[in-house]
GROMACS .gro file of C-alpha atoms in nm:
model
  377
    1MET     CA    1  10.225   9.741   1.704
    2ALA     CA    2  10.182  10.104   1.807
    3THR     CA    3   9.885  10.164   2.036
    4ILE     CA    4   9.666  10.465   2.108
    5VAL     CA    5   9.624  10.491   2.487
    6GLY     CA    6   9.479  10.838   2.536
    7ILE     CA    7   9.267  11.104   2.367
    8GLY     CA    8   9.185  11.462   2.459
    9MET     CA    9   8.987  11.745   2.303
   10THR     CA   10   8.886  12.099   2.389
   11ASP     CA   11   8.536  12.232   2.344
   12LEU     CA   12   8.456  12.319   1.984
   13MET     CA   13   8.408  12.696   1.970
   14ARG     CA   14   8.321  12.977   1.733
   15ALA     CA   15   8.542  13.232   1.910
   16SER     CA   16   8.784  13.079   2.156
   17GLY     CA   17   8.954  13.402   2.257
   18ARG     CA   18   9.262  13.189   2.314
   19THR     CA   19   9.586  13.116   2.136
   20GLU     CA   20   9.642  12.800   1.938
   21LEU     CA   21   9.918  12.712   2.191
   22ASP     CA   22   9.678  12.737   2.483
   23LEU     CA   23   9.428  12.515   2.299
   24ALA     CA   24   9.697  12.262   2.209
   25LEU     CA   25   9.823  12.234   2.564
   26GLU     CA   26   9.471  12.174   2.698
   27ALA     CA   27   9.408  11.894   2.451
   28VAL     CA   28   9.748  11.732   2.504
   29ARG     CA   29   9.717  11.743   2.882
   30ALA     CA   30   9.368  11.589   2.857
   31ALA     CA   31   9.501  11.312   2.637
   32LEU     CA   32   9.786  11.237   2.876
   33ALA     CA   33   9.546  11.233   3.173
   34ASP     CA   34   9.323  10.991   2.981
   35ALA     CA   35   9.626  10.770   2.928
   36GLY     CA   36   9.734  10.794   3.292
   37LEU     CA   37  10.065  10.952   3.195
   38GLU     CA   38  10.256  11.258   3.312
   39PRO     CA   39  10.400  11.498   3.054
   40ALA     CA   40  10.750  11.373   3.140
   41ALA     CA   41  10.663  11.045   2.971
   42VAL     CA   42  10.639  11.215   2.629
   43ASP     CA   43  10.948  11.188   2.411
   44GLY     CA   44  10.785  11.252   2.071
   45LEU     CA   45  10.557  11.525   1.932
   46LEU     CA   46  10.385  11.546   1.596
   47SER     CA   47  10.141  11.788   1.440
   48TYR     CA   48  10.006  11.898   1.107
   49HIS     CA   49   9.898  12.250   1.011
   50LEU     CA   50   9.850  12.515   0.744
   51ASN     CA   51  10.055  12.784   0.920
   52ASP     CA   52   9.765  12.809   1.167
   53SER     CA   53   9.872  12.606   1.467
   54ALA     CA   54  10.100  12.590   1.771
   55GLN     CA   55  10.454  12.493   1.687
   56VAL     CA   56  10.589  12.172   1.835
   57GLN     CA   57  10.877  12.333   2.023
   58PHE     CA   58  10.642  12.572   2.205
   59VAL     CA   59  10.407  12.284   2.299
   60ALA     CA   60  10.711  12.095   2.432
   61GLU     CA   61  10.813  12.401   2.634
   62GLY     CA   62  10.458  12.446   2.763
   63LEU     CA   63  10.459  12.084   2.882
   64GLY     CA   64  10.788  12.136   3.060
   65LEU     CA   65  10.975  11.888   2.844
   66THR     CA   66  11.353  11.928   2.837
   67ARG     CA   67  11.428  11.675   2.568
   68LEU     CA   68  11.250  11.513   2.273
   69ALA     CA   69  11.370  11.203   2.091
   70TRP     CA   70  11.166  11.287   1.782
   71HIS     CA   71  10.946  11.571   1.664
   72ASN     CA   72  10.802  11.693   1.336
   73GLU     CA   73  10.544  11.926   1.183
   74ILE     CA   74  10.375  11.826   0.863
   75TYR     CA   75  10.230  12.088   0.631
   76GLY     CA   76   9.877  12.001   0.534
   77GLY     CA   77   9.516  11.998   0.635
   78GLY     CA   78   9.261  11.722   0.621
   79SER     CA   79   9.477  11.507   0.398
   80GLN     CA   80   9.701  11.445   0.701
   81SER     CA   81   9.433  11.382   0.962
   82ALA     CA   82   9.434  11.001   0.940
   83SER     CA   83   9.773  10.928   0.786
   84ILE     CA   84   9.969  11.116   1.054
   85LEU     CA   85   9.887  10.819   1.276
   86GLY     CA   86  10.116  10.620   1.047
   87ASP     CA   87  10.400  10.863   1.116
   88ALA     CA   88  10.351  10.817   1.489
   89ALA     CA   89  10.334  10.437   1.454
   90HIS     CA   90  10.658  10.429   1.255
   91ILE     CA   91  10.834  10.636   1.519
   92VAL     CA   92  10.717  10.406   1.799
   93ASP     CA   93  10.765  10.078   1.615
   94ASP     CA   94  11.116  10.177   1.497
   95GLY     CA   95  11.218  10.267   1.852
   96LEU     CA   96  11.280  10.634   1.779
   97ALA     CA   97  11.055  10.737   2.063
   98GLU     CA   98  10.843  10.544   2.314
   99THR     CA   99  10.549  10.779   2.364
  100VAL     CA  100  10.438  11.019   2.091
  101VAL     CA  101  10.164  11.282   2.120
  102VAL     CA  102   9.992  11.386   1.797
  103TYR     CA  103   9.783  11.706   1.811
  104ARG     CA  104   9.597  11.949   1.588
  105ALA     CA  105   9.514  12.297   1.715
  106LEU     CA  106   9.364  12.588   1.526
  107ASN     CA  107   9.135  12.887   1.549
  108GLY     CA  108   8.952  12.780   1.237
  109ARG     CA  109   8.660  13.011   1.289
  110SER     CA  110   8.796  13.320   1.466
  111GLY     CA  111   9.136  13.304   1.294
  112HIS     CA  112   9.227  13.223   0.936
  113ARG     CA  113   8.936  13.064   0.753
  114LEU     CA  114   8.986  12.836   0.456
  115GLY     CA  115   8.719  13.008   0.253
  116GLN     CA  116   8.907  13.335   0.256
  117THR     CA  117   9.108  13.394  -0.062
  118SER     CA  118   9.329  13.686  -0.149
  119LEU     CA  119   9.546  13.782  -0.442
  120ARG     CA  120   9.912  13.710  -0.384
  121VAL     CA  121  10.240  13.595  -0.530
  122GLY     CA  122  10.412  13.273  -0.430
  123GLU     CA  123  10.204  13.010  -0.258
  124ASN     CA  124   9.853  12.992  -0.404
  125ALA     CA  125   9.941  13.249  -0.663
  126GLU     CA  126   9.714  13.076  -0.915
  127ALA     CA  127   9.418  13.209  -0.719
  128GLN     CA  128   9.453  13.541  -0.899
  129PHE     CA  129   9.348  13.368  -1.223
  130THR     CA  130   9.054  13.172  -1.078
  131LEU     CA  131   8.917  13.435  -0.838
  132PRO     CA  132   8.762  13.648  -1.112
  133TYR     CA  133   8.553  13.347  -1.216
  134GLY     CA  134   8.401  13.307  -0.868
  135MET     CA  135   8.645  13.050  -0.727
  136ARG     CA  136   8.666  13.210  -0.386
  137GLY     CA  137   8.764  12.904  -0.188
  138PRO     CA  138   8.749  12.522  -0.158
  139VAL     CA  139   8.368  12.510  -0.165
  140HIS     CA  140   8.355  12.652  -0.515
  141LEU     CA  141   8.623  12.411  -0.639
  142PHE     CA  142   8.456  12.105  -0.492
  143ALA     CA  143   8.109  12.214  -0.597
  144LEU     CA  144   8.230  12.144  -0.952
  145VAL     CA  145   8.340  11.796  -0.845
  146ALA     CA  146   8.006  11.740  -0.666
  147GLN     CA  147   7.810  11.845  -0.972
  148ARG     CA  148   8.002  11.602  -1.188
  149TYR     CA  149   7.961  11.325  -0.931
  150LEU     CA  150   7.581  11.373  -0.928
  151HIS     CA  151   7.578  11.371  -1.309
  152GLU     CA  152   7.779  11.049  -1.338
  153THR     CA  153   7.611  10.851  -1.061
  154GLY     CA  154   7.253  10.979  -1.086
  155ALA     CA  155   7.265  11.095  -0.724
  156THR     CA  156   7.025  11.377  -0.634
  157ALA     CA  157   6.986  11.667  -0.392
  158GLU     CA  158   6.778  11.429  -0.177
  159ASP     CA  159   7.083  11.199  -0.153
  160LEU     CA  160   7.299  11.489  -0.034
  161ALA     CA  161   7.021  11.578   0.211
  162GLY     CA  162   7.028  11.220   0.343
  163VAL     CA  163   7.393  11.260   0.440
  164VAL     CA  164   7.329  11.589   0.625
  165ILE     CA  165   7.009  11.467   0.795
  166GLN     CA  166   7.182  11.155   0.927
  167SER     CA  167   7.480  11.364   1.043
  168ARG     CA  168   7.248  11.602   1.234
  169ALA     CA  169   7.058  11.309   1.386
  170ASN     CA  170   7.387  11.164   1.516
  171ALA     CA  171   7.503  11.501   1.648
  172ALA     CA  172   7.172  11.555   1.828
  173ARG     CA  173   7.283  11.285   2.075
  174ASN     CA  174   7.639  11.417   2.104
  175PRO     CA  175   7.693  11.682   2.375
  176ARG     CA  176   8.014  11.801   2.203
  177ALA     CA  177   7.837  11.885   1.872
  178SER     CA  178   7.825  12.231   1.726
  179MET     CA  179   7.507  12.150   1.534
  180GLY     CA  180   7.292  11.948   1.767
  181LYS     CA  181   6.947  12.021   1.621
  182PRO     CA  182   6.790  11.754   1.400
  183MET     CA  183   6.719  11.853   1.038
  184THR     CA  184   6.433  11.763   0.805
  185LEU     CA  185   6.437  11.749   0.425
  186ASP     CA  186   6.243  12.078   0.417
  187ASP     CA  187   6.509  12.233   0.646
  188TYR     CA  188   6.784  12.112   0.413
  189LEU     CA  189   6.615  12.242   0.097
  190ALA     CA  190   6.566  12.579   0.268
  191SER     CA  191   6.939  12.606   0.342
  192PRO     CA  192   7.099  12.876   0.125
  193MET     CA  193   7.284  12.764  -0.186
  194VAL     CA  194   7.657  12.841  -0.170
  195ALA     CA  195   7.780  12.692  -0.494
  196THR     CA  196   7.554  12.456  -0.688
  197PRO     CA  197   7.489  12.181  -0.585
  198LEU     CA  198   7.625  12.254  -0.235
  199ARG     CA  199   7.409  12.437   0.016
  200ARG     CA  200   7.534  12.579   0.338
  201ALA     CA  201   7.414  12.264   0.512
  202ASP     CA  202   7.641  12.057   0.283
  203CYS     CA  203   7.954  12.229   0.414
  204CYS     CA  204   8.146  12.138   0.728
  205GLN     CA  205   8.165  12.352   1.037
  206GLU     CA  206   8.454  12.587   1.105
  207ASN     CA  207   8.569  12.575   1.466
  208ASP     CA  208   8.830  12.684   1.712
  209GLY     CA  209   8.973  12.403   1.920
  210ALA     CA  210   9.229  12.128   1.949
  211ALA     CA  211   9.250  11.750   1.975
  212ALA     CA  212   9.529  11.511   2.069
  213VAL     CA  213   9.609  11.138   2.088
  214VAL     CA  214   9.881  10.955   2.276
  215VAL     CA  215  10.057  10.673   2.086
  216THR     CA  216  10.294  10.435   2.262
  217THR     CA  217  10.429  10.081   2.260
  218ASP     CA  218  10.231   9.766   2.337
  219ALA     CA  219  10.451   9.714   2.642
  220ARG     CA  220  10.378  10.054   2.792
  221ALA     CA  221  10.008  10.022   2.704
  222GLU     CA  222   9.997   9.694   2.889
  223ARG     CA  223  10.160   9.849   3.197
  224LEU     CA  224   9.904  10.129   3.189
  225GLY     CA  225   9.618   9.882   3.175
  226ALA     CA  226   9.472  10.077   2.882
  227ALA     CA  227   9.205   9.940   2.652
  228PRO     CA  228   9.431   9.897   2.348
  229VAL     CA  229   9.345  10.064   2.016
  230ARG     CA  230   9.608   9.963   1.768
  231ILE     CA  231   9.722  10.142   1.452
  232ARG     CA  232   9.705   9.852   1.212
  233ALA     CA  233   9.791  10.043   0.893
  234ALA     CA  234   9.808  10.391   0.747
  235VAL     CA  235   9.844  10.524   0.393
  236ARG     CA  236   9.915  10.869   0.251
  237ALA     CA  237   9.873  10.874  -0.127
  238GLY     CA  238   9.698  11.029  -0.423
  239GLY     CA  239   9.674  11.077  -0.792
  240PRO     CA  240   9.736  11.356  -1.044
  241GLY     CA  241   9.574  11.691  -0.993
  242SER     CA  242   9.586  11.738  -0.617
  243SER     CA  243   9.328  12.013  -0.556
  244ASN     CA  244   9.377  12.161  -0.904
  245LEU     CA  245   9.106  12.028  -1.129
  246ALA     CA  246   9.281  12.154  -1.443
  247ARG     CA  247   9.559  11.902  -1.374
  248ALA     CA  248   9.345  11.604  -1.280
  249GLU     CA  249   9.282  11.308  -1.508
  250ASP     CA  250   8.927  11.292  -1.379
  251GLY     CA  251   8.782  11.559  -1.154
  252THR     CA  252   8.554  11.310  -0.981
  253ARG     CA  253   8.838  11.088  -0.861
  254MET     CA  254   8.891  11.195  -0.504
  255PHE     CA  255   9.172  11.071  -0.275
  256SER     CA  256   8.970  10.765  -0.173
  257HIS     CA  257   8.988  10.627  -0.529
  258TYR     CA  258   9.367  10.609  -0.496
  259VAL     CA  259   9.398  10.528  -0.123
  260ALA     CA  260   9.141  10.248  -0.086
  261PRO     CA  261   9.334   9.959  -0.249
  262ASP     CA  262   9.651  10.042  -0.055
  263ILE     CA  263   9.490  10.071   0.287
  264TYR     CA  264   9.309   9.741   0.257
  265ARG     CA  265   9.620   9.567   0.131
  266ARG     CA  266   9.839   9.705   0.406
  267ALA     CA  267   9.583   9.631   0.677
  268GLY     CA  268   9.513   9.284   0.545
  269ILE     CA  269   9.138   9.338   0.553
  270GLY     CA  270   8.855   9.407   0.308
  271PRO     CA  271   8.555   9.642   0.306
  272SER     CA  272   8.334   9.381   0.479
  273ASP     CA  273   8.564   9.392   0.781
  274VAL     CA  274   8.500   9.758   0.854
  275ASP     CA  275   8.268   9.805   1.151
  276VAL     CA  276   8.265  10.184   1.159
  277ALA     CA  277   8.379  10.439   0.902
  278LEU     CA  278   8.507  10.781   1.003
  279LEU     CA  279   8.487  10.956   0.666
  280TYR     CA  280   8.613  11.306   0.600
  281ASP     CA  281   8.291  11.493   0.539
  282ALA     CA  282   8.406  11.842   0.451
  283TYR     CA  283   8.119  11.838   0.201
  284SER     CA  284   7.823  11.601   0.201
  285PHE     CA  285   7.893  11.448  -0.140
  286LEU     CA  286   8.232  11.322  -0.017
  287VAL     CA  287   8.054  11.077   0.212
  288LEU     CA  288   7.878  10.925  -0.088
  289SER     CA  289   8.191  10.907  -0.303
  290GLN     CA  290   8.403  10.759  -0.021
  291LEU     CA  291   8.138  10.494   0.058
  292GLU     CA  292   8.170  10.382  -0.300
  293ASP     CA  293   8.546  10.420  -0.338
  294PHE     CA  294   8.617  10.227  -0.020
  295GLY     CA  295   8.392   9.945  -0.142
  296LEU     CA  296   8.141   9.992   0.138
  297CYS     CA  297   7.863   9.992  -0.125
  298GLU     CA  298   7.839   9.969  -0.508
  299ARG     CA  299   7.898  10.267  -0.732
  300GLY     CA  300   7.586  10.480  -0.758
  301THR     CA  301   7.412  10.323  -0.458
  302ALA     CA  302   7.551  10.531  -0.170
  303GLY     CA  303   7.260  10.774  -0.172
  304ALA     CA  304   7.003  10.497  -0.137
  305LEU     CA  305   7.211  10.336   0.141
  306VAL     CA  306   7.220  10.658   0.339
  307ARG     CA  307   6.850  10.738   0.290
  308ALA     CA  308   6.758  10.389   0.406
  309GLY     CA  309   6.945  10.439   0.735
  310GLY     CA  310   7.232  10.210   0.638
  311THR     CA  311   7.495  10.458   0.768
  312ALA     CA  312   7.327  10.516   1.107
  313PRO     CA  313   7.508  10.386   1.417
  314ALA     CA  314   7.297  10.069   1.407
  315GLY     CA  315   7.308  10.040   1.025
  316ASP     CA  316   7.502   9.806   0.804
  317VAL     CA  317   7.778  10.064   0.741
  318PRO     CA  318   7.791  10.311   1.032
  319VAL     CA  319   7.947  10.646   0.928
  320ASN     CA  320   8.053  10.922   1.162
  321PRO     CA  321   7.834  10.829   1.462
  322HIS     CA  322   7.934  11.155   1.636
  323GLY     CA  323   7.807  11.376   1.354
  324GLY     CA  324   8.142  11.424   1.175
  325LEU     CA  325   8.275  11.750   1.044
  326LEU     CA  326   7.932  11.844   0.913
  327SER     CA  327   7.773  11.847   1.256
  328GLU     CA  328   8.005  11.778   1.548
  329GLY     CA  329   8.260  12.024   1.418
  330SER     CA  330   8.586  12.041   1.232
  331LEU     CA  331   8.939  12.018   1.366
  332HIS     CA  332   9.069  11.937   1.019
  333GLY     CA  333   8.946  11.582   1.064
  334PHE     CA  334   9.131  11.496   1.380
  335ASN     CA  335   8.813  11.485   1.591
  336ASN     CA  336   8.706  11.199   1.364
  337VAL     CA  337   9.013  11.005   1.475
  338LEU     CA  338   8.921  11.056   1.842
  339GLU     CA  339   8.570  10.924   1.766
  340ALA     CA  340   8.725  10.611   1.612
  341VAL     CA  341   8.911  10.551   1.934
  342ARG     CA  342   8.596  10.600   2.144
  343GLN     CA  343   8.407  10.353   1.926
  344LEU     CA  344   8.675  10.088   1.954
  345ARG     CA  345   8.708  10.135   2.328
  346GLY     CA  346   8.329  10.101   2.361
  347ASP     CA  347   8.280  10.435   2.537
  348ALA     CA  348   8.116  10.639   2.263
  349GLY     CA  349   7.789  10.672   2.455
  350VAL     CA  350   7.447  10.665   2.296
  351ASN     CA  351   7.584  10.645   1.943
  352GLN     CA  352   7.806  10.346   2.014
  353VAL     CA  353   7.831  10.109   1.721
  354PRO     CA  354   7.764   9.755   1.850
  355ASN     CA  355   8.076   9.532   1.870
  356ALA     CA  356   8.301   9.775   1.684
  357GLU     CA  357   8.640   9.613   1.634
  358VAL     CA  358   8.770   9.770   1.311
  359ALA     CA  359   8.757  10.143   1.227
  360LEU     CA  360   8.845  10.306   0.897
  361CYS     CA  361   8.952  10.671   0.918
  362ALA     CA  362   8.994  10.885   0.606
  363GLY     CA  363   9.150  11.225   0.539
  364PHE     CA  364   9.064  11.447   0.244
  365GLY     CA  365   9.270  11.679   0.027
  366GLY     CA  366   9.132  11.665  -0.329
  367SER     CA  367   9.289  11.371  -0.508
  368TYR     CA  368   9.551  11.351  -0.234
  369GLY     CA  369   9.469  11.221   0.110
  370GLY     CA  370   9.514  10.942   0.358
  371ALA     CA  371   9.351  10.665   0.553
  372ALA     CA  372   9.420  10.458   0.860
  373VAL     CA  373   9.279  10.135   1.001
  374LEU     CA  374   9.248  10.114   1.379
  375THR     CA  375   9.161   9.791   1.559
  376ARG     CA  376   9.048   9.698   1.907
  377GLY     CA  377   9.276   9.476   2.106
   0.00000   0.00000   0.00000
């Protein structure tokens, strides 16, 4: 079974002043150092991007690699953040490469920002028809989904606030976090509305930075003496509609509705086996919907679970102990994968989930997305 033996991440910044290649190389070198490997040990490279990252061949060149057995670049954002681990595992398990580095690098704040929309032809040409109606980016699209979710489940603004408040509380103990100040309900309600029902506090951070993981064989991991974190299963799937609500059967059915049955079946576990959940929290309501879709609580009860402290690091269903995309920062979800590894290795610091052995990671992209199950030992 493919094993993660190293992780590395740059600082999360608002204005890095650096190229994506420079950021990628820093994260990859940090991950290799964490694994106790030299760059020459790498024979596979993977990344995902939205035309906003460092290309694999330039990262290989920057590492001084003269030959790769396998490499690939996958087009996509958060929907790839967990499932790309499955690609790495297949490559290692099938013997196509022995040691694969997966990285995500972007200047997500100082470079191209996802909320920026322009009229164009070709890719995203449909924006010219939705832009006049105020659909200026993902937040406006998913605000419609959030509004419908609240309507159908009876969730309230206080439930959304509970997600953000818990996220900030976790981040307050995380030195890497972009938003390390605790938040009260009054603070949340004072946050400016962006698109009803989503306030600014309900939206994830936009950061410059990079993160990387090293995936290798059990045999090499044993030689390294690494604390093994194994990729038990990964799924990339979805239903009709993608991120286009006009084509969806049900606008409230996010990727987790389609992915959950497959990831549990492939991993051979159930919701009760999950010790820590790294959920893609691009918007606060997604935490509530994923908790329910992944069977971590009953439909319509996620808000109460969060407000009661059930998703805190010491709660019944710990979620994003590092603060997640809402508060630690956003590297298109890949920083959540690194937190899963820390939790399973037992070196997550003050927000360590006790006896964490199974981690569920999820990646969002409308009704398309992915998930991975990582296990300790």
